[in-house]
Amino acid sequence: MNQAALLNRFKSDSVATASPAKLLTMLYDRLVLDLDRAVAALKAQDRVEANAQLTHAQEIIHELRSSLDVTAWDGAQGLMELYGFLLTELVGANISRSAPRVAACRDLIAPLRDAWHEAAAATTVTGTSAQAVRAVQAAAATTTGHQPIGDLGVA
């Protein structure tokens, strides 16, 4: 196997063997990376690269939306609405070639990413710790304006 094939196999194996919490943090990490790359491409006036990055970011948000259980906690609906808002903004930013709009979306996602990382680190093997739940609830409340109660809301 050549190096590219080995790297692709490693990535595929990493995703296939990751826990749900790890998969979620991987999605958020990649989403932030895509948005950073899109901002850089828009500033460099590289329309093709910006479109590719923004399209991939939208695919990640679609995945996050489809895995969100809105009945799991009170704030889940607010998170679903945030995902909808982000999709609308990213489509608009792509059409208008607006780096500031993409950066604003990144600024909304970064605290959630950090909270999910904190929650994943605090999660025990047998379930979700109270500390993990509080971390995600606090980030969601800050970002969406809602104060979620209960489970993490991820299927």
CSV table of N, CA and C in Angstrom, one decimal:
chain,number,residue,atom,x,y,z
A,1,MET,N,0.8,-1.2,0.0
A,1,MET,CA,0.0,0.0,0.0
A,1,MET,C,0.9,1.3,0.0
A,2,ASN,N,0.4,2.2,-0.7
A,2,ASN,CA,1.2,3.5,-0.7
A,2,ASN,C,0.7,4.3,0.5
A,3,GLN,N,1.4,5.4,0.8
A,3,GLN,CA,1.2,6.2,2.0
A,3,GLN,C,-0.2,6.8,2.0
A,4,ALA,N,-0.8,7.2,0.9
A,4,ALA,CA,-2.1,7.8,0.9
A,4,ALA,C,-3.1,6.8,1.2
A,5,ALA,N,-3.0,5.6,0.7
A,5,ALA,CA,-3.9,4.5,1.0
A,5,ALA,C,-3.8,4.1,2.5
A,6,LEU,N,-2.6,4.1,3.0
A,6,LEU,CA,-2.5,3.8,4.5
A,6,LEU,C,-3.1,4.8,5.3
A,7,LEU,N,-3.0,6.1,5.0
A,7,LEU,CA,-3.6,7.2,5.7
A,7,LEU,C,-5.1,7.1,5.6
A,8,ASN,N,-5.7,6.8,4.5
A,8,ASN,CA,-7.1,6.6,4.3
A,8,ASN,C,-7.6,5.5,5.2
A,9,ARG,N,-6.9,4.4,5.2
A,9,ARG,CA,-7.3,3.2,6.0
A,9,ARG,C,-7.3,3.6,7.5
A,10,PHE,N,-6.2,4.3,7.9
A,10,PHE,CA,-6.1,4.7,9.3
A,10,PHE,C,-7.3,5.6,9.7
A,11,LYS,N,-7.7,6.5,8.8
A,11,LYS,CA,-8.8,7.4,9.1
A,11,LYS,C,-10.1,6.6,9.2
A,12,SER,N,-10.3,5.7,8.3
A,12,SER,CA,-11.5,4.9,8.2
A,12,SER,C,-11.6,4.0,9.5
A,13,ASP,N,-10.5,3.4,9.9
A,13,ASP,CA,-10.4,2.6,11.1
A,13,ASP,C,-10.7,3.4,12.3
A,14,SER,N,-10.2,4.6,12.4
A,14,SER,CA,-10.4,5.5,13.5
A,14,SER,C,-11.8,5.8,13.7
A,15,VAL,N,-12.5,6.1,12.6
A,15,VAL,CA,-13.9,6.4,12.7
A,15,VAL,C,-14.8,5.2,13.0
A,16,ALA,N,-14.4,4.1,12.5
A,16,ALA,CA,-15.2,2.8,12.7
A,16,ALA,C,-15.1,2.3,14.1
A,17,THR,N,-14.0,2.6,14.8
A,17,THR,CA,-13.8,2.1,16.1
A,17,THR,C,-14.0,3.2,17.2
A,18,ALA,N,-14.4,4.4,16.9
A,18,ALA,CA,-14.5,5.5,17.8
A,18,ALA,C,-15.9,5.3,18.6
A,19,SER,N,-15.9,5.7,19.8
A,19,SER,CA,-17.1,5.8,20.6
A,19,SER,C,-18.0,6.9,20.1
A,20,PRO,N,-19.3,6.8,20.5
A,20,PRO,CA,-20.2,7.9,20.0
A,20,PRO,C,-19.7,9.3,20.5
A,21,ALA,N,-19.2,9.4,21.7
A,21,ALA,CA,-18.6,10.7,22.2
A,21,ALA,C,-17.4,11.1,21.4
A,22,LYS,N,-16.6,10.2,21.0
A,22,LYS,CA,-15.4,10.5,20.2
A,22,LYS,C,-15.8,11.0,18.8
A,23,LEU,N,-16.8,10.3,18.2
A,23,LEU,CA,-17.3,10.6,16.9
A,23,LEU,C,-17.9,12.1,16.9
A,24,LEU,N,-18.6,12.4,17.9
A,24,LEU,CA,-19.2,13.7,18.1
A,24,LEU,C,-18.1,14.8,18.1
A,25,THR,N,-17.1,14.5,18.9
A,25,THR,CA,-16.0,15.5,19.0
A,25,THR,C,-15.2,15.6,17.7
A,26,MET,N,-15.1,14.5,17.1
A,26,MET,CA,-14.4,14.5,15.8
A,26,MET,C,-15.2,15.4,14.7
A,27,LEU,N,-16.5,15.2,14.8
A,27,LEU,CA,-17.3,16.0,13.9
A,27,LEU,C,-17.2,17.5,14.2
A,28,TYR,N,-17.3,17.9,15.4
A,28,TYR,CA,-17.1,19.3,15.8
A,28,TYR,C,-15.7,19.8,15.5
A,29,ASP,N,-14.7,19.0,15.7
A,29,ASP,CA,-13.3,19.5,15.4
A,29,ASP,C,-13.2,19.7,13.9
A,30,ARG,N,-13.8,18.8,13.1
A,30,ARG,CA,-13.7,19.0,11.6
A,30,ARG,C,-14.5,20.2,11.1
A,31,LEU,N,-15.7,20.4,11.8
A,31,LEU,CA,-16.5,21.5,11.4
A,31,LEU,C,-15.8,22.8,11.7
A,32,VAL,N,-15.1,23.0,12.8
A,32,VAL,CA,-14.4,24.2,13.1
A,32,VAL,C,-13.2,24.3,12.0
A,33,LEU,N,-12.5,23.2,11.7
A,33,LEU,CA,-11.5,23.3,10.8
A,33,LEU,C,-12.0,23.7,9.4
A,34,ASP,N,-13.1,23.1,9.0
A,34,ASP,CA,-13.7,23.5,7.7
A,34,ASP,C,-14.1,25.0,7.6
A,35,LEU,N,-14.6,25.5,8.7
A,35,LEU,CA,-15.0,26.9,8.8
A,35,LEU,C,-13.7,27.8,8.8
A,36,ASP,N,-12.7,27.4,9.5
A,36,ASP,CA,-11.4,28.2,9.4
A,36,ASP,C,-10.8,28.2,8.0
A,37,ARG,N,-10.9,27.0,7.4
A,37,ARG,CA,-10.4,26.9,6.0
A,37,ARG,C,-11.2,27.7,5.0
A,38,ALA,N,-12.5,27.8,5.2
A,38,ALA,CA,-13.4,28.5,4.4
A,38,ALA,C,-13.1,30.0,4.5
A,39,VAL,N,-12.9,30.5,5.7
A,39,VAL,CA,-12.6,31.9,5.9
A,39,VAL,C,-11.3,32.2,5.2
A,40,ALA,N,-10.3,31.4,5.4
A,40,ALA,CA,-9.0,31.7,4.7
A,40,ALA,C,-9.2,31.7,3.2
A,41,ALA,N,-10.0,30.7,2.6
A,41,ALA,CA,-10.2,30.7,1.2
A,41,ALA,C,-10.9,31.9,0.7
A,42,LEU,N,-12.0,32.3,1.4
A,42,LEU,CA,-12.7,33.5,1.0
A,42,LEU,C,-11.8,34.7,1.0
A,43,LYS,N,-11.0,34.9,2.1
A,43,LYS,CA,-10.1,36.0,2.1
A,43,LYS,C,-9.1,36.0,1.0
A,44,ALA,N,-8.7,34.8,0.5
A,44,ALA,CA,-7.8,34.6,-0.6
A,44,ALA,C,-8.5,34.7,-1.9
A,45,GLN,N,-9.8,34.8,-1.9
A,45,GLN,CA,-10.6,34.8,-3.1
A,45,GLN,C,-10.6,33.5,-3.9
A,46,ASP,N,-10.4,32.4,-3.2
A,46,ASP,CA,-10.4,31.1,-3.8
A,46,ASP,C,-11.8,30.5,-3.6
A,47,ARG,N,-12.6,30.8,-4.6
A,47,ARG,CA,-14.0,30.5,-4.6
A,47,ARG,C,-14.2,28.9,-4.6
A,48,VAL,N,-13.4,28.2,-5.3
A,48,VAL,CA,-13.6,26.8,-5.4
A,48,VAL,C,-13.3,26.1,-4.0
A,49,GLU,N,-12.2,26.5,-3.4
A,49,GLU,CA,-11.9,25.9,-2.1
A,49,GLU,C,-12.9,26.3,-1.0
A,50,ALA,N,-13.3,27.6,-1.0
A,50,ALA,CA,-14.3,28.1,-0.1
A,50,ALA,C,-15.6,27.3,-0.2
A,51,ASN,N,-16.0,27.0,-1.4
A,51,ASN,CA,-17.2,26.3,-1.7
A,51,ASN,C,-17.1,24.8,-1.1
A,52,ALA,N,-15.9,24.2,-1.4
A,52,ALA,CA,-15.7,22.9,-0.9
A,52,ALA,C,-15.7,22.8,0.6
A,53,GLN,N,-15.1,23.7,1.3
A,53,GLN,CA,-15.1,23.7,2.7
A,53,GLN,C,-16.5,24.0,3.3
A,54,LEU,N,-17.2,24.9,2.7
A,54,LEU,CA,-18.5,25.3,3.2
A,54,LEU,C,-19.5,24.2,3.0
A,55,THR,N,-19.4,23.5,1.9
A,55,THR,CA,-20.2,22.4,1.6
A,55,THR,C,-20.0,21.2,2.6
A,56,HIS,N,-18.7,20.9,2.9
A,56,HIS,CA,-18.4,19.9,3.8
A,56,HIS,C,-18.9,20.3,5.2
A,57,ALA,N,-18.8,21.5,5.6
A,57,ALA,CA,-19.3,22.0,6.9
A,57,ALA,C,-20.8,21.8,7.0
A,58,GLN,N,-21.5,22.1,5.9
A,58,GLN,CA,-22.9,21.9,5.9
A,58,GLN,C,-23.3,20.4,6.0
A,59,GLU,N,-22.5,19.5,5.4
A,59,GLU,CA,-22.7,18.1,5.5
A,59,GLU,C,-22.6,17.6,7.0
A,60,ILE,N,-21.6,18.2,7.7
A,60,ILE,CA,-21.4,17.9,9.1
A,60,ILE,C,-22.6,18.3,9.9
A,61,ILE,N,-23.0,19.5,9.7
A,61,ILE,CA,-24.2,20.0,10.4
A,61,ILE,C,-25.4,19.2,10.2
A,62,HIS,N,-25.6,18.8,8.9
A,62,HIS,CA,-26.7,17.8,8.6
A,62,HIS,C,-26.6,16.6,9.4
A,63,GLU,N,-25.4,16.0,9.6
A,63,GLU,CA,-25.2,14.8,10.3
A,63,GLU,C,-25.5,15.1,11.8
A,64,LEU,N,-25.0,16.2,12.3
A,64,LEU,CA,-25.3,16.6,13.7
A,64,LEU,C,-26.8,16.7,14.0
A,65,ARG,N,-27.5,17.3,13.0
A,65,ARG,CA,-29.0,17.5,13.2
A,65,ARG,C,-29.6,16.1,13.1
A,66,SER,N,-29.2,15.2,12.3
A,66,SER,CA,-29.9,13.9,12.1
A,66,SER,C,-29.7,13.0,13.3
A,67,SER,N,-28.6,13.3,14.1
A,67,SER,CA,-28.3,12.4,15.3
A,67,SER,C,-28.8,13.1,16.6
A,68,LEU,N,-29.4,14.2,16.5
A,68,LEU,CA,-29.9,14.9,17.7
A,68,LEU,C,-31.3,14.4,18.1
A,69,ASP,N,-31.5,14.0,19.3
A,69,ASP,CA,-32.8,13.5,19.8
A,69,ASP,C,-33.4,14.7,20.5
A,70,VAL,N,-34.4,15.4,19.9
A,70,VAL,CA,-34.9,16.6,20.4
A,70,VAL,C,-35.8,16.3,21.6
A,71,THR,N,-36.2,15.1,21.9
A,71,THR,CA,-37.0,14.7,23.1
A,71,THR,C,-36.1,14.4,24.3
A,72,ALA,N,-34.8,14.3,24.2
A,72,ALA,CA,-34.0,13.9,25.2
A,72,ALA,C,-33.8,14.9,26.4
A,73,TRP,N,-33.8,16.2,26.0
A,73,TRP,CA,-33.7,17.3,27.0
A,73,TRP,C,-34.3,18.5,26.5
A,74,ASP,N,-34.7,19.4,27.4
A,74,ASP,CA,-35.4,20.6,27.1
A,74,ASP,C,-34.6,21.5,26.1
A,75,GLY,N,-33.3,21.6,26.1
A,75,GLY,CA,-32.6,22.5,25.3
A,75,GLY,C,-32.2,21.9,23.9
A,76,ALA,N,-32.6,20.6,23.7
A,76,ALA,CA,-32.3,20.0,22.4
A,76,ALA,C,-32.9,20.7,21.2
A,77,GLN,N,-34.2,21.2,21.4
A,77,GLN,CA,-34.8,21.9,20.3
A,77,GLN,C,-34.1,23.2,20.0
A,78,GLY,N,-33.5,23.9,21.0
A,78,GLY,CA,-32.7,25.1,20.7
A,78,GLY,C,-31.5,24.7,20.0
A,79,LEU,N,-30.9,23.6,20.3
A,79,LEU,CA,-29.7,23.2,19.5
A,79,LEU,C,-30.1,22.9,18.1
A,80,MET,N,-31.2,22.2,17.9
A,80,MET,CA,-31.7,21.9,16.5
A,80,MET,C,-31.9,23.2,15.8
A,81,GLU,N,-32.5,24.2,16.4
A,81,GLU,CA,-32.7,25.5,15.8
A,81,GLU,C,-31.4,26.2,15.4
A,82,LEU,N,-30.4,26.0,16.3
A,82,LEU,CA,-29.1,26.6,16.0
A,82,LEU,C,-28.5,25.9,14.8
A,83,TYR,N,-28.6,24.6,14.7
A,83,TYR,CA,-28.1,23.9,13.5
A,83,TYR,C,-28.8,24.5,12.2
A,84,GLY,N,-30.1,24.7,12.3
A,84,GLY,CA,-30.8,25.2,11.2
A,84,GLY,C,-30.3,26.6,10.8
A,85,PHE,N,-30.1,27.4,11.8
A,85,PHE,CA,-29.6,28.8,11.6
A,85,PHE,C,-28.2,28.7,10.9
A,86,LEU,N,-27.3,27.8,11.4
A,86,LEU,CA,-26.0,27.7,10.9
A,86,LEU,C,-26.1,27.3,9.4
A,87,LEU,N,-26.9,26.4,9.1
A,87,LEU,CA,-27.1,25.9,7.7
A,87,LEU,C,-27.5,27.1,6.8
A,88,THR,N,-28.4,27.9,7.2
A,88,THR,CA,-28.9,29.0,6.5
A,88,THR,C,-27.8,30.0,6.3
A,89,GLU,N,-27.1,30.3,7.4
A,89,GLU,CA,-26.0,31.3,7.3
A,89,GLU,C,-24.8,30.8,6.4
A,90,LEU,N,-24.5,29.5,6.5
A,90,LEU,CA,-23.4,29.0,5.6
A,90,LEU,C,-23.8,29.0,4.2
A,91,VAL,N,-25.0,28.7,3.8
A,91,VAL,CA,-25.4,28.8,2.4
A,91,VAL,C,-25.4,30.3,2.0
A,92,GLY,N,-25.9,31.2,2.8
A,92,GLY,CA,-25.8,32.6,2.5
A,92,GLY,C,-24.4,33.1,2.3
A,93,ALA,N,-23.5,32.7,3.3
A,93,ALA,CA,-22.1,33.1,3.2
A,93,ALA,C,-21.5,32.6,2.0
A,94,ASN,N,-21.8,31.4,1.5
A,94,ASN,CA,-21.2,30.8,0.3
A,94,ASN,C,-21.7,31.6,-0.9
A,95,ILE,N,-22.9,31.9,-0.9
A,95,ILE,CA,-23.5,32.7,-2.1
A,95,ILE,C,-22.9,34.1,-2.1
A,96,SER,N,-22.8,34.7,-1.0
A,96,SER,CA,-22.3,36.1,-0.9
A,96,SER,C,-20.8,36.2,-0.8
A,97,ARG,N,-20.2,35.1,-0.6
A,97,ARG,CA,-18.7,35.1,-0.4
A,97,ARG,C,-18.3,35.9,0.8
A,98,SER,N,-19.0,35.7,1.9
A,98,SER,CA,-18.8,36.5,3.1
A,98,SER,C,-18.0,35.8,4.2
A,99,ALA,N,-16.7,36.2,4.3
A,99,ALA,CA,-15.9,35.6,5.3
A,99,ALA,C,-16.4,36.0,6.7
A,100,PRO,N,-16.9,37.2,7.0
A,100,PRO,CA,-17.4,37.5,8.3
A,100,PRO,C,-18.6,36.6,8.8
A,101,ARG,N,-19.4,36.3,7.8
A,101,ARG,CA,-20.6,35.4,8.2
A,101,ARG,C,-20.1,34.0,8.6
A,102,VAL,N,-19.1,33.5,7.8
A,102,VAL,CA,-18.5,32.2,8.2
A,102,VAL,C,-17.8,32.3,9.5
A,103,ALA,N,-17.1,33.4,9.8
A,103,ALA,CA,-16.4,33.5,11.1
A,103,ALA,C,-17.4,33.6,12.2
A,104,ALA,N,-18.5,34.3,12.0
A,104,ALA,CA,-19.6,34.3,13.0
A,104,ALA,C,-20.1,32.9,13.3
A,105,CYS,N,-20.3,32.1,12.3
A,105,CYS,CA,-20.7,30.7,12.5
A,105,CYS,C,-19.7,30.0,13.3
A,106,ARG,N,-18.5,30.2,13.0
A,106,ARG,CA,-17.4,29.5,13.7
A,106,ARG,C,-17.4,29.9,15.2
A,107,ASP,N,-17.7,31.2,15.5
A,107,ASP,CA,-17.7,31.7,16.8
A,107,ASP,C,-18.9,31.1,17.6
A,108,LEU,N,-19.9,30.7,16.9
A,108,LEU,CA,-21.0,30.0,17.6
A,108,LEU,C,-20.7,28.5,17.9
A,109,ILE,N,-20.0,27.9,17.0
A,109,ILE,CA,-19.7,26.5,17.1
A,109,ILE,C,-18.5,26.2,18.1
A,110,ALA,N,-17.5,27.0,18.2
A,110,ALA,CA,-16.4,26.8,19.0
A,110,ALA,C,-16.7,26.5,20.5
A,111,PRO,N,-17.6,27.2,21.1
A,111,PRO,CA,-17.9,26.9,22.5
A,111,PRO,C,-18.6,25.6,22.7
A,112,LEU,N,-19.4,25.2,21.7
A,112,LEU,CA,-20.1,23.9,21.7
A,112,LEU,C,-19.1,22.8,21.6
A,113,ARG,N,-18.1,23.0,20.6
A,113,ARG,CA,-17.1,22.0,20.5
A,113,ARG,C,-16.3,21.8,21.8
A,114,ASP,N,-15.9,22.9,22.4
A,114,ASP,CA,-15.2,22.8,23.6
A,114,ASP,C,-16.0,22.1,24.7
A,115,ALA,N,-17.3,22.4,24.8
A,115,ALA,CA,-18.2,21.7,25.8
A,115,ALA,C,-18.3,20.2,25.5
A,116,TRP,N,-18.4,19.9,24.2
A,116,TRP,CA,-18.5,18.4,23.9
A,116,TRP,C,-17.2,17.7,24.3
A,117,HIS,N,-16.1,18.4,24.0
A,117,HIS,CA,-14.8,17.8,24.4
A,117,HIS,C,-14.8,17.6,25.9
A,118,GLU,N,-15.2,18.6,26.7
A,118,GLU,CA,-15.2,18.5,28.1
A,118,GLU,C,-16.2,17.4,28.6
A,119,ALA,N,-17.3,17.3,28.0
A,119,ALA,CA,-18.3,16.3,28.3
A,119,ALA,C,-17.8,14.9,28.0
A,120,ALA,N,-17.1,14.7,26.8
A,120,ALA,CA,-16.6,13.4,26.4
A,120,ALA,C,-15.5,13.0,27.4
A,121,ALA,N,-14.7,13.9,27.9
A,121,ALA,CA,-13.6,13.6,28.8
A,121,ALA,C,-14.2,13.2,30.2
A,122,ALA,N,-15.3,13.8,30.5
A,122,ALA,CA,-16.0,13.5,31.8
A,122,ALA,C,-16.9,12.3,31.8
A,123,THR,N,-17.2,11.8,30.6
A,123,THR,CA,-18.1,10.7,30.5
A,123,THR,C,-17.4,9.4,31.0
A,124,THR,N,-18.1,8.7,31.8
A,124,THR,CA,-17.6,7.4,32.3
A,124,THR,C,-17.9,6.3,31.4
A,125,VAL,N,-17.4,5.1,31.6
A,125,VAL,CA,-17.6,4.0,30.8
A,125,VAL,C,-19.1,3.5,30.9
A,126,THR,N,-19.7,3.7,32.0
A,126,THR,CA,-21.0,3.2,32.2
A,126,THR,C,-22.1,4.2,31.9
A,127,GLY,N,-21.8,5.4,31.6
A,127,GLY,CA,-22.8,6.4,31.3
A,127,GLY,C,-22.2,7.8,31.3
A,128,THR,N,-23.1,8.8,31.4
A,128,THR,CA,-22.7,10.1,31.4
A,128,THR,C,-22.7,10.7,32.8
A,129,SER,N,-21.6,11.3,33.1
A,129,SER,CA,-21.5,11.9,34.5
A,129,SER,C,-22.2,13.2,34.5
A,130,ALA,N,-22.6,13.6,35.8
A,130,ALA,CA,-23.3,14.8,36.0
A,130,ALA,C,-22.4,16.0,35.5
A,131,GLN,N,-21.1,15.9,35.7
A,131,GLN,CA,-20.2,17.0,35.2
A,131,GLN,C,-20.3,17.2,33.7
A,132,ALA,N,-20.4,16.1,33.0
A,132,ALA,CA,-20.4,16.1,31.5
A,132,ALA,C,-21.7,16.8,31.1
A,133,VAL,N,-22.8,16.4,31.7
A,133,VAL,CA,-24.1,17.0,31.4
A,133,VAL,C,-24.1,18.5,31.6
A,134,ARG,N,-23.6,18.9,32.8
A,134,ARG,CA,-23.6,20.3,33.1
A,134,ARG,C,-22.7,21.1,32.1
A,135,ALA,N,-21.6,20.5,31.6
A,135,ALA,CA,-20.7,21.2,30.7
A,135,ALA,C,-21.5,21.5,29.4
A,136,VAL,N,-22.1,20.5,28.8
A,136,VAL,CA,-22.8,20.7,27.6
A,136,VAL,C,-24.0,21.6,27.8
A,137,GLN,N,-24.8,21.5,28.9
A,137,GLN,CA,-25.9,22.3,29.1
A,137,GLN,C,-25.5,23.8,29.2
A,138,ALA,N,-24.4,24.0,29.9
A,138,ALA,CA,-23.9,25.4,30.0
A,138,ALA,C,-23.5,26.0,28.7
A,139,ALA,N,-22.9,25.2,27.8
A,139,ALA,CA,-22.5,25.7,26.5
A,139,ALA,C,-23.7,25.9,25.6
A,140,ALA,N,-24.7,25.0,25.7
A,140,ALA,CA,-25.9,25.2,24.9
A,140,ALA,C,-26.7,26.4,25.3
A,141,ALA,N,-26.7,26.6,26.6
A,141,ALA,CA,-27.5,27.7,27.2
A,141,ALA,C,-26.9,29.0,26.7
A,142,THR,N,-25.5,29.1,26.7
A,142,THR,CA,-24.8,30.3,26.3
A,142,THR,C,-25.0,30.5,24.8
A,143,THR,N,-25.0,29.5,24.0
A,143,THR,CA,-25.1,29.7,22.6
A,143,THR,C,-26.5,29.9,22.1
A,144,THR,N,-27.4,29.1,22.7
A,144,THR,CA,-28.8,29.1,22.2
A,144,THR,C,-29.8,30.0,23.0
A,145,GLY,N,-29.4,30.3,24.2
A,145,GLY,CA,-30.2,31.1,25.1
A,145,GLY,C,-31.2,30.2,25.9
A,146,HIS,N,-31.1,28.9,25.7
A,146,HIS,CA,-31.9,27.9,26.5
A,146,HIS,C,-31.1,27.3,27.6
A,147,GLN,N,-31.8,26.9,28.6
A,147,GLN,CA,-31.2,26.2,29.8
A,147,GLN,C,-31.6,24.7,29.7
A,148,PRO,N,-30.9,23.8,29.1
A,148,PRO,CA,-31.3,22.4,29.0
A,148,PRO,C,-31.2,21.7,30.3
A,149,ILE,N,-32.0,20.7,30.4
A,149,ILE,CA,-32.1,19.9,31.6
A,149,ILE,C,-32.1,18.4,31.2
A,150,GLY,N,-31.3,17.6,31.8
A,150,GLY,CA,-31.4,16.1,31.6
A,150,GLY,C,-30.3,15.6,30.8
A,151,ASP,N,-30.6,14.6,29.9
A,151,ASP,CA,-29.6,13.8,29.1
A,151,ASP,C,-29.0,14.7,28.1
A,152,LEU,N,-28.0,14.2,27.4
A,152,LEU,CA,-27.2,15.0,26.5
A,152,LEU,C,-28.0,15.2,25.2
A,153,GLY,N,-29.0,14.4,24.8
A,153,GLY,CA,-29.8,14.6,23.7
A,153,GLY,C,-29.2,14.1,22.4
A,154,VAL,N,-28.2,13.3,22.4
A,154,VAL,CA,-27.6,12.8,21.2
A,154,VAL,C,-27.9,11.3,21.1
A,155,ALA,N,-28.5,10.9,20.0
A,155,ALA,CA,-28.9,9.5,19.7
A,155,ALA,C,-27.6,8.7,19.5
